[in-house]
mmCIF file of C-alpha atoms in Angstrom:
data_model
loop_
_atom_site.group_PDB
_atom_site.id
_atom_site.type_symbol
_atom_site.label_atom_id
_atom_site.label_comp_id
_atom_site.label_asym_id
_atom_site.label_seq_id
_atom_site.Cartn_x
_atom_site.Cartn_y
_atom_site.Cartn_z
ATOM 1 C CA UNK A 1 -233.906 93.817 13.118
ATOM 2 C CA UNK A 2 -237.367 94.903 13.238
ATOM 3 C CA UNK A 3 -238.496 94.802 9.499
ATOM 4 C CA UNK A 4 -242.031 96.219 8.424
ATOM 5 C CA UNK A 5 -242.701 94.003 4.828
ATOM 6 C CA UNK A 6 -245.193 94.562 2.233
ATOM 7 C CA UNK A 7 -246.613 91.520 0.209
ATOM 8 C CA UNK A 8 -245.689 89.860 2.652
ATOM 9 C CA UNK A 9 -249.518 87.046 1.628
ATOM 10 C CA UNK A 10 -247.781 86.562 -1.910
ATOM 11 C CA UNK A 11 -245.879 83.771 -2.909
ATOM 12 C CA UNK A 12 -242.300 85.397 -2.024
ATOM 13 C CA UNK A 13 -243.524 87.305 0.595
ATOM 14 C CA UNK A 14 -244.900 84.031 2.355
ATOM 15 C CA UNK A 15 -241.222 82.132 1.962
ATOM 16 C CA UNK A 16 -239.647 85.609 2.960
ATOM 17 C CA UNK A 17 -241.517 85.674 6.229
ATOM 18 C CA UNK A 18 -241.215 82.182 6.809
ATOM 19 C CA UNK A 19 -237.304 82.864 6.851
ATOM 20 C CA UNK A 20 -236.966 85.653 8.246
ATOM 21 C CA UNK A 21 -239.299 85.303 11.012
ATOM 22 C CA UNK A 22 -236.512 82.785 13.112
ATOM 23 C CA UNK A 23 -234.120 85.407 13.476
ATOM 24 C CA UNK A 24 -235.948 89.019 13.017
ATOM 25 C CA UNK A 25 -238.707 91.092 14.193
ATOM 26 C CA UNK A 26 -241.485 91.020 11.597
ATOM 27 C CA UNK A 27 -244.468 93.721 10.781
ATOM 28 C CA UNK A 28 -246.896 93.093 8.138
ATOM 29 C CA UNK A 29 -248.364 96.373 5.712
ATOM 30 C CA UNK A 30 -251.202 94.724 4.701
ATOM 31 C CA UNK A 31 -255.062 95.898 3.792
ATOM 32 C CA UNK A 32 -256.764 92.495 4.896
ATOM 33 C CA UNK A 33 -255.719 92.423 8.773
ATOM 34 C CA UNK A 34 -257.904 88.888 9.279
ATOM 35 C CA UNK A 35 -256.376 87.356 6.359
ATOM 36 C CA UNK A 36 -252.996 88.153 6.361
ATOM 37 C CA UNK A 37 -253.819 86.371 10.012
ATOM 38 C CA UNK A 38 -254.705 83.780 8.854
ATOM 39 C CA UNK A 39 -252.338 83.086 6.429
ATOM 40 C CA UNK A 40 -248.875 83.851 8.124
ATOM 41 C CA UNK A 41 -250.212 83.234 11.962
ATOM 42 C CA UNK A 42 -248.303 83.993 14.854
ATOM 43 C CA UNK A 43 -244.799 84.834 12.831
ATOM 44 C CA UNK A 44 -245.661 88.126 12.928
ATOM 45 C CA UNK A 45 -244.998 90.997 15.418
ATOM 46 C CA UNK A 46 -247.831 93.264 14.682
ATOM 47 C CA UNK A 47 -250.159 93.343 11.259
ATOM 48 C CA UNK A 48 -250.370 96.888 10.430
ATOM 49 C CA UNK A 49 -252.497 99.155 7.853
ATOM 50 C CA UNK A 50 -251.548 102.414 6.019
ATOM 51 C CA UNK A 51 -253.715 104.158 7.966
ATOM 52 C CA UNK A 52 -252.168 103.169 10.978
ATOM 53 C CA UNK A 53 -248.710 104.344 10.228
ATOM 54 C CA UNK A 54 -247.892 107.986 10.352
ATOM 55 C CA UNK A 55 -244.123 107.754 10.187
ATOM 56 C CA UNK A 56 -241.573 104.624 9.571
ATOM 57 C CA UNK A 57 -239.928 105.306 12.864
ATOM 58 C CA UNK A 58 -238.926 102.456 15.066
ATOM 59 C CA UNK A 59 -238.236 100.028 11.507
ATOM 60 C CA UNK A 60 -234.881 98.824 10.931
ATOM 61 C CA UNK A 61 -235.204 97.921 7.518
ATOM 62 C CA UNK A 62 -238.149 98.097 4.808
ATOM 63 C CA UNK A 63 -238.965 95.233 2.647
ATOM 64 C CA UNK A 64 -241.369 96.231 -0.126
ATOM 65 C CA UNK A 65 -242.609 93.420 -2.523
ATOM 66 C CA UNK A 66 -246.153 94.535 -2.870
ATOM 67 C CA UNK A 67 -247.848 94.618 -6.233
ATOM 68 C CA UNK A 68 -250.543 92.950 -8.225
ATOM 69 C CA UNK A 69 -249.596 90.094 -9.939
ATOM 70 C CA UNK A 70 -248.446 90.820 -13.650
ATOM 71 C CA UNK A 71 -249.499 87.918 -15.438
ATOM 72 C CA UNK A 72 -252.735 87.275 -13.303
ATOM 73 C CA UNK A 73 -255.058 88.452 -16.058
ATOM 74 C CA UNK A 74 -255.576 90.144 -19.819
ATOM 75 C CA UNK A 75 -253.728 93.275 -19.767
ATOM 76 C CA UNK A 76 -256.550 95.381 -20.188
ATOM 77 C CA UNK A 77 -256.544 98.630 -19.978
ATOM 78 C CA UNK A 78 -257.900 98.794 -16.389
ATOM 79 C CA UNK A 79 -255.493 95.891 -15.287
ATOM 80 C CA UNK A 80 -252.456 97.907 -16.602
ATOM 81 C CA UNK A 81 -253.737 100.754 -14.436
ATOM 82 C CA UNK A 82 -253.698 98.451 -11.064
ATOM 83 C CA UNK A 83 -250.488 96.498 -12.125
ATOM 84 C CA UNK A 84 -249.417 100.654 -11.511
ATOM 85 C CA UNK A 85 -250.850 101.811 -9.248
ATOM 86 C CA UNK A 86 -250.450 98.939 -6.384
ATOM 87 C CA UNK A 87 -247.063 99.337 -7.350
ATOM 88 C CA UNK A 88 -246.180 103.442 -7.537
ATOM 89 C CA UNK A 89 -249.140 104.385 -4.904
ATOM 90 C CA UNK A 90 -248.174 102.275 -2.072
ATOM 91 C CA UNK A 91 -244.437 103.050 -2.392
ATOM 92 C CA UNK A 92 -245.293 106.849 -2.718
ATOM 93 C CA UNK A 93 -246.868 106.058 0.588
ATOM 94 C CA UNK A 94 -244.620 104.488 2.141
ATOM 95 C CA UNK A 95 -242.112 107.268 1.021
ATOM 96 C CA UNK A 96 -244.859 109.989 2.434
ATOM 97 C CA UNK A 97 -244.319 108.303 5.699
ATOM 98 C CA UNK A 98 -240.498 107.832 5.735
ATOM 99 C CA UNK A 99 -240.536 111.749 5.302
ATOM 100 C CA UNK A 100 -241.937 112.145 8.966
ATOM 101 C CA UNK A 101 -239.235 110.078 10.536
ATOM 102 C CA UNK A 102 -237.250 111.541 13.095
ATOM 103 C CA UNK A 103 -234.743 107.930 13.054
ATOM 104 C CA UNK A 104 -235.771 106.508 10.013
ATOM 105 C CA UNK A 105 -234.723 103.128 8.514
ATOM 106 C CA UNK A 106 -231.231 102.029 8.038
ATOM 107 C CA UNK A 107 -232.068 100.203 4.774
ATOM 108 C CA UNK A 108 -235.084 99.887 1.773
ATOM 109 C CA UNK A 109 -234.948 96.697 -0.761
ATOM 110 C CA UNK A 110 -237.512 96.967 -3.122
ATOM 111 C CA UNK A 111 -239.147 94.464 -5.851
ATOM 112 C CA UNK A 112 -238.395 95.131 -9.298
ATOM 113 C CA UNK A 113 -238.510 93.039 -12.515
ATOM 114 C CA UNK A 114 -236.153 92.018 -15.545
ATOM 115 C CA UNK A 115 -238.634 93.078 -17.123
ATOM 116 C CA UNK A 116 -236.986 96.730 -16.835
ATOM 117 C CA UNK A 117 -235.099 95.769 -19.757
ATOM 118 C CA UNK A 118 -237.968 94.966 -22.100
ATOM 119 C CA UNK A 119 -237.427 92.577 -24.745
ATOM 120 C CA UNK A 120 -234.176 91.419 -25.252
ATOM 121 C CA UNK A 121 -231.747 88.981 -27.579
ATOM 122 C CA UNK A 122 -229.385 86.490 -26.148
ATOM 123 C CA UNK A 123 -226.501 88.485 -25.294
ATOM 124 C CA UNK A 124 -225.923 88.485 -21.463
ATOM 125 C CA UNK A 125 -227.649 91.942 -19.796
ATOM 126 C CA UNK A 126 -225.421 92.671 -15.918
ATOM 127 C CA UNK A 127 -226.768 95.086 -13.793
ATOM 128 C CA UNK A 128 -224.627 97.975 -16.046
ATOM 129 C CA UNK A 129 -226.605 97.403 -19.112
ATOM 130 C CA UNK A 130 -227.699 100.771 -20.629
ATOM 131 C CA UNK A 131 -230.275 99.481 -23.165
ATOM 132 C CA UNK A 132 -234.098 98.877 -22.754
ATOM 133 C CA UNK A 133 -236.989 98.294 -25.116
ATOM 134 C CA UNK A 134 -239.518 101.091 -24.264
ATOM 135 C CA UNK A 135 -242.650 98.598 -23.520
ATOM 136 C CA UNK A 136 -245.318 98.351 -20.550
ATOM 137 C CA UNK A 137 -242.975 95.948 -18.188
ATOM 138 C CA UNK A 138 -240.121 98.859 -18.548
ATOM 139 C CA UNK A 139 -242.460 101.745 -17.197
ATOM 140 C CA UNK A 140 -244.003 99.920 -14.683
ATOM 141 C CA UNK A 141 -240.631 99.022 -13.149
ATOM 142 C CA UNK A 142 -239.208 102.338 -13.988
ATOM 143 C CA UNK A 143 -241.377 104.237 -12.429
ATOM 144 C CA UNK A 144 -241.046 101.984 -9.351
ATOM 145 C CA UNK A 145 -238.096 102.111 -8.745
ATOM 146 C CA UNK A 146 -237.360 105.786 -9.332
ATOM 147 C CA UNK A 147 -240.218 105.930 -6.649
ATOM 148 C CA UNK A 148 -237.782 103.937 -3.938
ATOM 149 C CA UNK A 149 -234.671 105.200 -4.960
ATOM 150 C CA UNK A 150 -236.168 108.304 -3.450
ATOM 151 C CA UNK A 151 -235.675 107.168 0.117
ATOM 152 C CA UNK A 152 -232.284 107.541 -0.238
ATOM 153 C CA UNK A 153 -232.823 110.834 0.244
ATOM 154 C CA UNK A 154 -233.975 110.731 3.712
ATOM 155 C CA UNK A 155 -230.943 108.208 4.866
ATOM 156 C CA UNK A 156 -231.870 104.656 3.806
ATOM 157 C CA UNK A 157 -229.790 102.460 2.179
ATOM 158 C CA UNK A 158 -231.384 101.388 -1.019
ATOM 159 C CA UNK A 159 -231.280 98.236 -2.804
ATOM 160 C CA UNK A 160 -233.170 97.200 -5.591
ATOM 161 C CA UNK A 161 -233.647 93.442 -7.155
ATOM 162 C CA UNK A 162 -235.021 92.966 -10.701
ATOM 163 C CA UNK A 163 -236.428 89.696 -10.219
ATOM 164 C CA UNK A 164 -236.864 86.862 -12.948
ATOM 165 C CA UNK A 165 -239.028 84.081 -13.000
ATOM 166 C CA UNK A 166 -239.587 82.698 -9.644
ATOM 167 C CA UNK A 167 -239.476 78.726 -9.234
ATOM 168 C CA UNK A 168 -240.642 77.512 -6.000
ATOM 169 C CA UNK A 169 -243.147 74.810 -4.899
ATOM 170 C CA UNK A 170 -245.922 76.619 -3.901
ATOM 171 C CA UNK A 171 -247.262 79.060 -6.787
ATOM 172 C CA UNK A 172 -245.453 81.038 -9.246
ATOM 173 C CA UNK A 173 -244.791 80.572 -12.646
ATOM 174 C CA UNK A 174 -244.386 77.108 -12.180
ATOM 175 C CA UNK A 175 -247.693 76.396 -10.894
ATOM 176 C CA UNK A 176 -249.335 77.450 -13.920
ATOM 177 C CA UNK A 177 -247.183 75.260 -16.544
ATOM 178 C CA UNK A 178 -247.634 72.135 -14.593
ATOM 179 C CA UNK A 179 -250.762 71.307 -15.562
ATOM 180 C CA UNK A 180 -250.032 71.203 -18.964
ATOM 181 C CA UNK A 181 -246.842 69.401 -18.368
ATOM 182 C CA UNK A 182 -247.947 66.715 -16.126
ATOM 183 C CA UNK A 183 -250.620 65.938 -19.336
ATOM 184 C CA UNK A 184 -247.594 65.235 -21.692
ATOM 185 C CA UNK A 185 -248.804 68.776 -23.176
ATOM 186 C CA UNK A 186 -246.293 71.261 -22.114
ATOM 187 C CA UNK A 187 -243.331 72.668 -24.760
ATOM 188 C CA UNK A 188 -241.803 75.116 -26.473
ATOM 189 C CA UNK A 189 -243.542 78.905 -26.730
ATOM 190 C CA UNK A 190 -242.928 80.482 -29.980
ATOM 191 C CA UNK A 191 -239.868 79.871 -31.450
ATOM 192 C CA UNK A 192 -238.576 78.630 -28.221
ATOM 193 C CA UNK A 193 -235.180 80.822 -28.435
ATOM 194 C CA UNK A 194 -236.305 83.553 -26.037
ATOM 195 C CA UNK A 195 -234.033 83.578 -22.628
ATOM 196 C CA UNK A 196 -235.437 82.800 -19.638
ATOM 197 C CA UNK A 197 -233.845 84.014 -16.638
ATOM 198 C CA UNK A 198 -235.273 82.049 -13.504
ATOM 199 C CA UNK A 199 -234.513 81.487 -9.854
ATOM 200 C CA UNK A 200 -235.365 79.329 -7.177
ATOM 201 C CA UNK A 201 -237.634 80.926 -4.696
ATOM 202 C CA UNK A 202 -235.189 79.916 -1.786
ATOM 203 C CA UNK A 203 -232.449 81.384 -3.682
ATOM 204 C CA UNK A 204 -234.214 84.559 -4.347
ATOM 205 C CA UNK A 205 -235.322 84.531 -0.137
ATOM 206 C CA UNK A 206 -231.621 84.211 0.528
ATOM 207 C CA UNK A 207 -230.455 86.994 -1.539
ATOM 208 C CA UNK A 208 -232.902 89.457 0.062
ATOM 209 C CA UNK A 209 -231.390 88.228 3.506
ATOM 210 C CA UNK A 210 -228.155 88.614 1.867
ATOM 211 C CA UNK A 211 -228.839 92.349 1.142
ATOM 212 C CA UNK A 212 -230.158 92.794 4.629
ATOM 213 C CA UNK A 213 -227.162 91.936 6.048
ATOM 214 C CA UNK A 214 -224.338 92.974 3.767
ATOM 215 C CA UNK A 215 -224.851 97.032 4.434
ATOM 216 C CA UNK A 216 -222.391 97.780 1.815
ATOM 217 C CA UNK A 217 -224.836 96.509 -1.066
ATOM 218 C CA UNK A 218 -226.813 99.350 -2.353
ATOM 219 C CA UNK A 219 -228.353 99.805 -5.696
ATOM 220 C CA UNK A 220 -229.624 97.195 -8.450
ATOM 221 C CA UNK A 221 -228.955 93.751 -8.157
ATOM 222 C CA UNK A 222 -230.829 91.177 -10.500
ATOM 223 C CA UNK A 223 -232.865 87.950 -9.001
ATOM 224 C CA UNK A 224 -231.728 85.549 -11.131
ATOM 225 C CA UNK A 225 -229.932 82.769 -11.165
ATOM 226 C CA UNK A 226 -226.373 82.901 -12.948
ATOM 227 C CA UNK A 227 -227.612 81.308 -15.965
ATOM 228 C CA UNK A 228 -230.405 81.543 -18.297
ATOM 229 C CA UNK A 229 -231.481 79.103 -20.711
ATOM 230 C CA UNK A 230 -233.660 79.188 -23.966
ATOM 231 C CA UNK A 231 -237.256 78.733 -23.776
ATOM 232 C CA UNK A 232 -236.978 75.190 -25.571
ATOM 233 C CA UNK A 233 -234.094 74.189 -23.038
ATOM 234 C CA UNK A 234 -236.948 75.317 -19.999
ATOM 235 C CA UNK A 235 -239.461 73.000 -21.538
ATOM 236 C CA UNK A 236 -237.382 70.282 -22.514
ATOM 237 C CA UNK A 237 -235.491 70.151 -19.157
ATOM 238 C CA UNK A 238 -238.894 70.549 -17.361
ATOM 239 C CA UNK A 239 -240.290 67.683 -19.324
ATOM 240 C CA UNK A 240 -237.628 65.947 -18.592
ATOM 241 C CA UNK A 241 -237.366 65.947 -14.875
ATOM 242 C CA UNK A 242 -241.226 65.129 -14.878
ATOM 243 C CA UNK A 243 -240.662 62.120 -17.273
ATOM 244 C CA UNK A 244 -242.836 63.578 -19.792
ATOM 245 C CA UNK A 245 -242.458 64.641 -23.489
ATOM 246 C CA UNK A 246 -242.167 68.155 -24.775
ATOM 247 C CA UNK A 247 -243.450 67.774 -28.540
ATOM 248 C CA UNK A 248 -245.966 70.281 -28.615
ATOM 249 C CA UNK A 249 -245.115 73.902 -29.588
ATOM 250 C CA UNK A 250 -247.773 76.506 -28.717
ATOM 251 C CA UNK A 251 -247.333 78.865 -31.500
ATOM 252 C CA UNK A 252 -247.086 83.170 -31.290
ATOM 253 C CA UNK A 253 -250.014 83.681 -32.924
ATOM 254 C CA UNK A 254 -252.360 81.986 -30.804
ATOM 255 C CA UNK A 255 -250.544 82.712 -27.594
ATOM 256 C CA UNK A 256 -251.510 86.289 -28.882
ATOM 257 C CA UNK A 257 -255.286 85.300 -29.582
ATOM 258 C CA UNK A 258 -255.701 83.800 -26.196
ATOM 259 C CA UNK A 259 -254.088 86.745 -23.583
ATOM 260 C CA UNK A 260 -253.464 89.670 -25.562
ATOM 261 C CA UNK A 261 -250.627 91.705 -25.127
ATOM 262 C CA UNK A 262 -249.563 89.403 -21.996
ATOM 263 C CA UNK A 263 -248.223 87.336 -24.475
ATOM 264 C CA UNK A 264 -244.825 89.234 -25.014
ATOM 265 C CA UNK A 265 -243.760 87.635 -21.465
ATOM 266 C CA UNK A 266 -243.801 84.282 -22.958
ATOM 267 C CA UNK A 267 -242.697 85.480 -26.426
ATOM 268 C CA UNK A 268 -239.655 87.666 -25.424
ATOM 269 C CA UNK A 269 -236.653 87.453 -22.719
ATOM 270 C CA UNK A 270 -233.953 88.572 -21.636
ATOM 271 C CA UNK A 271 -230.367 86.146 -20.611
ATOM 272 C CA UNK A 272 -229.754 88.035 -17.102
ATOM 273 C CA UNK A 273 -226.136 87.677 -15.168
ATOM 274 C CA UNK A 274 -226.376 88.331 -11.510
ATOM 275 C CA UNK A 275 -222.778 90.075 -11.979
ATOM 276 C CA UNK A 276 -223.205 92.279 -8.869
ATOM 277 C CA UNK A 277 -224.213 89.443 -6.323
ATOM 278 C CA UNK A 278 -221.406 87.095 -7.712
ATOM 279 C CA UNK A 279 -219.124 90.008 -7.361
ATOM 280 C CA UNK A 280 -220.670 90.639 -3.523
ATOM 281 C CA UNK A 281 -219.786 86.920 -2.471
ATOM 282 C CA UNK A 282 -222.924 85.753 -2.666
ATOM 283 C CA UNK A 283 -223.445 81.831 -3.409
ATOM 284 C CA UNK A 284 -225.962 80.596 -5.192
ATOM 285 C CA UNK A 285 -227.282 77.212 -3.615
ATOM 286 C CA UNK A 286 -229.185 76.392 -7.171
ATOM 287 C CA UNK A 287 -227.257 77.903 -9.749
ATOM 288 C CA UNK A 288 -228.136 75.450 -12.991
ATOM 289 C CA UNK A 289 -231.851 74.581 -13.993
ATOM 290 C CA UNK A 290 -231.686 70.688 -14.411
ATOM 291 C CA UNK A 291 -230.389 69.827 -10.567
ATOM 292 C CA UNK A 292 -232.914 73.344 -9.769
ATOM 293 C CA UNK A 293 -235.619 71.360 -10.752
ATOM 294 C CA UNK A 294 -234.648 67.576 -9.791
ATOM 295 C CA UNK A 295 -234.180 69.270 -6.206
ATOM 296 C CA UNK A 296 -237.601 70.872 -6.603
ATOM 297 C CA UNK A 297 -239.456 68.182 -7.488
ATOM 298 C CA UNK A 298 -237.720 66.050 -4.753
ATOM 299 C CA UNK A 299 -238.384 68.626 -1.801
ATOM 300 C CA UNK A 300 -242.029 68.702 -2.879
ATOM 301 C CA UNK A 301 -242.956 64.944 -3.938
ATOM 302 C CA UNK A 302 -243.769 66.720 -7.117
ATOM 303 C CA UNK A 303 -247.331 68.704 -5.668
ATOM 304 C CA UNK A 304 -247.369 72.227 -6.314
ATOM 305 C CA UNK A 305 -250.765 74.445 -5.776
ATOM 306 C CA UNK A 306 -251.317 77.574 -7.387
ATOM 307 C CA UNK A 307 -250.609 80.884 -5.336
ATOM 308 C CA UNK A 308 -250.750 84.342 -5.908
ATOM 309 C CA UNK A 309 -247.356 85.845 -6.983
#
């Protein structure tokens, strides 16, 4: 296939093209044509801006992952605005473009969150699940993918993956707990019973492949792994595979004081089934955290540098 990818710099992206780059065509949306370069070298077909597209013609498939990172600063007001907009005004874009086509794509996945759903209790949430707490991380995902279910409308096939938190060895979520873990400081987050559904970045690179390939998947699938575990499980399991202790709790409150609103990522989750992948055949290499991480830490001699999401 020849596959035009957006986000392609960030920390999936980078995997993703990595991947897909031994058996596909790759272009690269990007705004920063010498660094993108730079950073994923000669794995790329062409590096391509907005303003150099006037129609998707000649893509197979559409890969759009592009989006500032959500937890990369205070959620200001100004931040929520370009957490938005680099979200809804690209794919609009994008969309403005795929109107023009004369052949246009056979296919659209699109990056979404879990954090569609808002904040949620314990009970297990498949891809059917009606409910949703009205907060910030619902209308930013909302809006988005309303936005790419839209193509649909001019012939692609569209699929759409809530993600969860991404584990991999190279940035992420991860990346930014390590620190505190490696110093015998990490543990629980509030009271420590908030879900967290995760998935390895490999895993997560394997379902979008998956989706590529399987052209009777359309719709929402969740990127997660098939189960979730409590907050306190995360950080003692974590701890654990780092030989470590957990003992220190970082309270609500001061999680609150330090980043704001932000805070309700760490403070809330959701448990997340991947019902619709199971039920598609797809097999999960890294389905349960403790091996996850053990495998993890193995693969990487336990180094991981910060990246951009």
């Amino acid at each position: 296939m020849r596959i035009l990818i957006t986000g392609a710099t960030g920390f999936i992206g980078h995997q993703l093209v990595t991947t897909l780059g031994k058996t596909h065509s790759l272009c690269v949306l990007t705004r920063n044509k010498p660094s993108a370069e730079r950073r994923l070298g000669p794995r790329i077909e062409q590096f391509l801006t907005l303003d150099e597209i006037d129609s998707l013609d000649g893509f197979d498939a559409i890969i759009n992952l592009a989006g500032e990172p959500i937890a990369a600063r205070r959620w200001t007001q100004q931040q929520k605005r370009r957490i938005c907009e680099s979200r809804w005004q690209l794919t609009e874009a994008l969309l403005e473009r795929l109107r023009h086509c004369c052949n246009p794509p056979q296919t659209w996945i699109n990056a979404s969150a879990i954090g569609f759903y808002g904040r949620q209790g314990a009970q297990p949430i498949t891809e059917q699940e009606p409910r949703v707490h009205p907060e910030f991380t619902h209308e930013v995902c909302r809006r988005w993918e309303e936005l790419a279910l839209e193509a649909a409308d001019y012939g692609c096939r569209v699929c759409i993956l809530r993600i969860g938190m991404v584990l991999g060895r190279e940035g992420g979520a991860l990346a930014k707990m390590l620190p505190a873990y490696r110093l015998g400081a990490g543990g629980p987050i509030g009271d420590g019973q908030q879900q967290i559904s995760w998935i390895l970045l490999e895993d997560l690179v394997a379902i979008i492949a998956f989706l590529l390939e399987h052209t009777n998947c359309q719709g929402v699938y969740h990127g997660t792994a098939p189960h979730a575990v409590s907050q306190q499980e995360f950080a003692r399991l974590l701890a654990q595979t780092l030989g470590k202790p957990h003992r220190l709790r970082t309270p609500g409150w001061l999680l609150r004081l330090l980043v704001g609103e932000m805070a309700d990522l760490l403070l809330y989750g959701q448990n997340v089934v991947p019902q619709r992948l199971l039920d598609a055949g797809f097999h999960f290499r890294h389905p349960d955290l403790a091996p996850a991480l053990r495998h993890l830490f193995k693969e990487s001699k336990s180094h991981i540098s910060v990246a951009e999401i």
